[in-house]
mmCIF file of C-alpha atoms in Angstrom:
data_model
loop_
_atom_site.group_PDB
_atom_site.id
_atom_site.type_symbol
_atom_site.label_atom_id
_atom_site.label_comp_id
_atom_site.label_asym_id
_atom_site.label_seq_id
_atom_site.Cartn_x
_atom_site.Cartn_y
_atom_site.Cartn_z
ATOM 1 C CA UNK J 159 94.612 -34.624 83.972
ATOM 2 C CA UNK J 160 94.761 -35.031 80.204
ATOM 3 C CA UNK J 161 98.297 -34.604 78.834
ATOM 4 C CA UNK J 162 97.239 -32.270 75.994
ATOM 5 C CA UNK J 163 95.306 -30.015 78.353
ATOM 6 C CA UNK J 164 98.241 -29.903 80.743
ATOM 7 C CA UNK J 165 100.660 -29.004 77.933
ATOM 8 C CA UNK J 166 98.339 -26.171 76.923
ATOM 9 C CA UNK J 167 98.172 -24.909 80.522
ATOM 10 C CA UNK J 168 101.960 -25.133 80.756
ATOM 11 C CA UNK J 169 102.502 -23.085 77.597
ATOM 12 C CA UNK J 170 99.872 -20.572 78.668
ATOM 13 C CA UNK J 171 101.161 -19.942 82.196
ATOM 14 C CA UNK J 172 104.885 -20.751 82.222
ATOM 15 C CA UNK J 173 106.224 -17.287 81.313
ATOM 16 C CA UNK J 174 104.059 -15.470 83.862
ATOM 17 C CA UNK J 175 104.903 -18.004 86.552
ATOM 18 C CA UNK J 176 108.615 -17.592 85.832
ATOM 19 C CA UNK J 177 108.387 -13.791 86.074
ATOM 20 C CA UNK J 178 106.572 -14.085 89.369
ATOM 21 C CA UNK J 179 109.049 -16.601 90.754
ATOM 22 C CA UNK J 180 112.004 -14.437 89.719
ATOM 23 C CA UNK J 181 110.425 -11.480 91.478
ATOM 24 C CA UNK J 182 110.171 -13.445 94.701
ATOM 25 C CA UNK J 183 113.417 -15.383 94.785
ATOM 26 C CA UNK J 184 115.586 -13.049 92.653
ATOM 27 C CA UNK J 185 117.401 -15.921 90.982
ATOM 28 C CA UNK J 186 116.517 -17.184 87.519
ATOM 29 C CA UNK J 187 117.846 -20.736 88.045
ATOM 30 C CA UNK J 188 115.996 -21.044 91.352
ATOM 31 C CA UNK J 189 112.870 -19.514 89.798
ATOM 32 C CA UNK J 190 112.996 -22.058 86.963
ATOM 33 C CA UNK J 191 113.310 -24.900 89.485
ATOM 34 C CA UNK J 192 110.407 -23.605 91.554
ATOM 35 C CA UNK J 193 108.170 -23.198 88.482
ATOM 36 C CA UNK J 194 108.996 -26.734 87.335
ATOM 37 C CA UNK J 195 108.171 -28.073 90.787
ATOM 38 C CA UNK J 196 104.859 -26.191 90.826
ATOM 39 C CA UNK J 197 103.906 -27.636 87.442
ATOM 40 C CA UNK J 198 104.929 -31.124 88.596
ATOM 41 C CA UNK J 199 102.634 -30.756 91.576
ATOM 42 C CA UNK J 200 99.864 -29.582 89.271
ATOM 43 C CA UNK J 201 100.353 -32.645 87.079
ATOM 44 C CA UNK J 202 100.331 -35.015 90.051
ATOM 45 C CA UNK J 203 97.794 -33.453 92.365
ATOM 46 C CA UNK J 204 95.551 -30.799 90.850
ATOM 47 C CA UNK J 205 92.523 -30.851 93.144
ATOM 48 C CA UNK J 206 89.030 -31.267 91.738
ATOM 49 C CA UNK J 207 86.903 -28.173 91.550
ATOM 50 C CA UNK J 208 89.739 -25.692 91.007
ATOM 51 C CA UNK J 209 88.065 -22.607 89.590
ATOM 52 C CA UNK J 210 91.216 -20.951 88.254
ATOM 53 C CA UNK J 211 94.274 -23.041 87.403
ATOM 54 C CA UNK J 212 96.348 -19.858 87.240
ATOM 55 C CA UNK J 213 95.429 -18.749 90.766
ATOM 56 C CA UNK J 214 95.987 -22.240 92.128
ATOM 57 C CA UNK J 215 99.365 -22.532 90.364
ATOM 58 C CA UNK J 216 100.579 -19.181 91.689
ATOM 59 C CA UNK J 217 99.506 -20.081 95.211
ATOM 60 C CA UNK J 218 101.445 -23.368 95.017
ATOM 61 C CA UNK J 219 104.436 -21.554 93.515
ATOM 62 C CA UNK J 220 104.377 -18.909 96.239
ATOM 63 C CA UNK J 221 104.289 -21.547 98.972
ATOM 64 C CA UNK J 222 107.151 -23.495 97.371
ATOM 65 C CA UNK J 223 109.319 -20.386 97.201
ATOM 66 C CA UNK J 224 108.519 -19.314 100.751
ATOM 67 C CA UNK J 225 109.355 -22.799 102.020
ATOM 68 C CA UNK J 226 112.611 -22.828 100.071
ATOM 69 C CA UNK J 227 113.639 -19.380 101.302
ATOM 70 C CA UNK J 228 112.868 -20.341 104.885
ATOM 71 C CA UNK J 229 115.151 -23.336 104.506
ATOM 72 C CA UNK J 230 117.900 -21.302 102.877
ATOM 73 C CA UNK J 231 117.550 -18.257 105.182
ATOM 74 C CA UNK J 232 118.865 -15.934 102.504
ATOM 75 C CA UNK J 233 117.949 -14.206 99.281
ATOM 76 C CA UNK J 234 120.315 -14.107 96.327
ATOM 77 C CA UNK J 235 120.884 -10.979 94.284
ATOM 78 C CA UNK J 236 120.527 -11.145 90.520
ATOM 79 C CA UNK J 237 121.651 -8.808 87.784
ATOM 80 C CA UNK J 238 119.071 -6.545 86.270
ATOM 81 C CA UNK J 239 117.205 -8.484 83.579
ATOM 82 C CA UNK J 240 117.811 -7.402 80.004
ATOM 83 C CA UNK J 241 115.051 -5.623 78.149
ATOM 84 C CA UNK J 242 113.822 -6.434 74.685
ATOM 85 C CA UNK J 243 115.680 -5.062 71.666
ATOM 86 C CA UNK J 244 114.587 -1.671 70.357
ATOM 87 C CA UNK J 245 115.090 0.173 67.089
ATOM 88 C CA UNK J 246 118.152 2.239 68.019
ATOM 89 C CA UNK J 247 121.110 1.871 70.362
ATOM 90 C CA UNK J 248 119.963 4.997 72.208
ATOM 91 C CA UNK J 249 116.500 3.608 72.838
ATOM 92 C CA UNK J 250 117.998 0.310 73.996
ATOM 93 C CA UNK J 251 120.196 2.196 76.448
ATOM 94 C CA UNK J 252 117.255 4.249 77.734
ATOM 95 C CA UNK J 253 115.111 1.138 78.133
ATOM 96 C CA UNK J 254 117.856 -0.610 80.060
ATOM 97 C CA UNK J 255 118.423 2.409 82.282
ATOM 98 C CA UNK J 256 114.694 2.675 82.996
ATOM 99 C CA UNK J 257 114.422 -1.061 83.636
ATOM 100 C CA UNK J 258 117.438 -0.931 85.940
ATOM 101 C CA UNK J 259 115.948 2.001 87.867
ATOM 102 C CA UNK J 260 112.611 0.216 88.192
ATOM 103 C CA UNK J 261 114.356 -2.978 89.295
ATOM 104 C CA UNK J 262 116.416 -1.103 91.906
ATOM 105 C CA UNK J 263 113.308 0.655 93.204
ATOM 106 C CA UNK J 264 111.399 -2.635 93.409
ATOM 107 C CA UNK J 265 114.320 -4.227 95.267
ATOM 108 C CA UNK J 266 114.009 -1.532 97.935
ATOM 109 C CA UNK J 267 110.319 -2.304 98.467
ATOM 110 C CA UNK J 268 109.177 -4.748 101.088
ATOM 111 C CA UNK J 269 108.572 -8.337 100.026
ATOM 112 C CA UNK J 270 104.788 -7.928 100.145
ATOM 113 C CA UNK J 271 104.798 -4.862 97.900
ATOM 114 C CA UNK J 272 107.219 -6.503 95.486
ATOM 115 C CA UNK J 273 105.083 -9.642 95.358
ATOM 116 C CA UNK J 274 101.776 -7.931 94.646
ATOM 117 C CA UNK J 275 103.298 -5.643 91.988
ATOM 118 C CA UNK J 276 105.107 -8.530 90.303
ATOM 119 C CA UNK J 277 101.960 -10.625 90.129
ATOM 120 C CA UNK J 278 99.806 -7.775 88.896
ATOM 121 C CA UNK J 279 102.141 -5.923 86.540
ATOM 122 C CA UNK J 280 104.445 -8.634 85.217
ATOM 123 C CA UNK J 281 102.488 -11.875 85.612
ATOM 124 C CA UNK J 282 99.267 -10.070 84.580
ATOM 125 C CA UNK J 283 97.041 -11.634 87.220
ATOM 126 C CA UNK J 284 93.697 -9.938 87.656
ATOM 127 C CA UNK J 285 92.648 -8.600 91.038
ATOM 128 C CA UNK J 286 90.456 -11.662 91.594
ATOM 129 C CA UNK J 287 93.266 -14.030 90.580
ATOM 130 C CA UNK J 288 95.663 -12.191 92.883
ATOM 131 C CA UNK J 289 93.210 -12.451 95.753
ATOM 132 C CA UNK J 290 92.825 -16.196 95.193
ATOM 133 C CA UNK J 291 96.577 -16.737 94.835
ATOM 134 C CA UNK J 292 97.389 -14.827 98.024
ATOM 135 C CA UNK J 293 94.385 -15.983 100.026
ATOM 136 C CA UNK J 294 92.913 -12.532 100.652
ATOM 137 C CA UNK J 295 89.876 -10.600 99.454
ATOM 138 C CA UNK J 296 89.826 -8.448 96.311
ATOM 139 C CA UNK J 297 89.398 -5.373 98.527
ATOM 140 C CA UNK J 298 92.658 -6.202 100.302
ATOM 141 C CA UNK J 299 94.368 -6.610 96.917
ATOM 142 C CA UNK J 300 93.145 -3.197 95.754
ATOM 143 C CA UNK J 301 94.481 -1.633 98.952
ATOM 144 C CA UNK J 302 97.823 -3.463 98.738
ATOM 145 C CA UNK J 303 98.248 -2.477 95.070
ATOM 146 C CA UNK J 304 97.475 1.160 95.800
ATOM 147 C CA UNK J 305 99.951 1.278 98.677
ATOM 148 C CA UNK J 306 102.636 -0.632 96.752
ATOM 149 C CA UNK J 307 102.323 1.717 93.763
ATOM 150 C CA UNK J 308 102.623 4.722 96.062
ATOM 151 C CA UNK J 309 105.749 3.332 97.699
ATOM 152 C CA UNK J 310 107.250 2.400 94.307
ATOM 153 C CA UNK J 311 106.596 5.915 93.031
ATOM 154 C CA UNK J 312 108.321 7.344 96.124
ATOM 155 C CA UNK J 313 111.353 5.123 95.536
ATOM 156 C CA UNK J 314 111.510 6.183 91.877
ATOM 157 C CA UNK J 315 111.202 9.866 92.849
ATOM 158 C CA UNK J 316 114.071 9.399 95.321
ATOM 159 C CA UNK J 317 116.114 8.273 92.306
ATOM 160 C CA UNK J 318 115.226 11.444 90.382
ATOM 161 C CA UNK J 319 112.292 10.237 88.264
ATOM 162 C CA UNK J 320 109.336 12.568 87.882
ATOM 163 C CA UNK J 321 105.703 11.527 87.448
#
């Protein structure tokens, strides 16, 4: 693969891959390591005929994380990630409280729900990209997203949020 093209792909997909990895392994340092390993594998062994680099990368990343977690037999807990700065201290506090509530609710979801929501909402994969990354059909993705959103809403309502 051409170095310039690879650098462009890296810049384009790194942030989304890191968000996804953090959602799965719940550890920023581990997520960073897994993303670097996935990009190294892309550099060394990107197969010919890959339709979507993004889908292929996320599939490799997912498999790396699953393999690592199987070896470790545990998941680490991370602090709630900080949100972006806002105009006032009050709005910053509200954003952090909302982010913390969302994070807690997502932590209480099953791994499959957490994975599909993280890829769709935070890594911004399309339904087709999600299907390719997870090795299922787009119809399955639509169903999994619908069910995951419903369960997330229930968790948020249990915490007192209204929709």
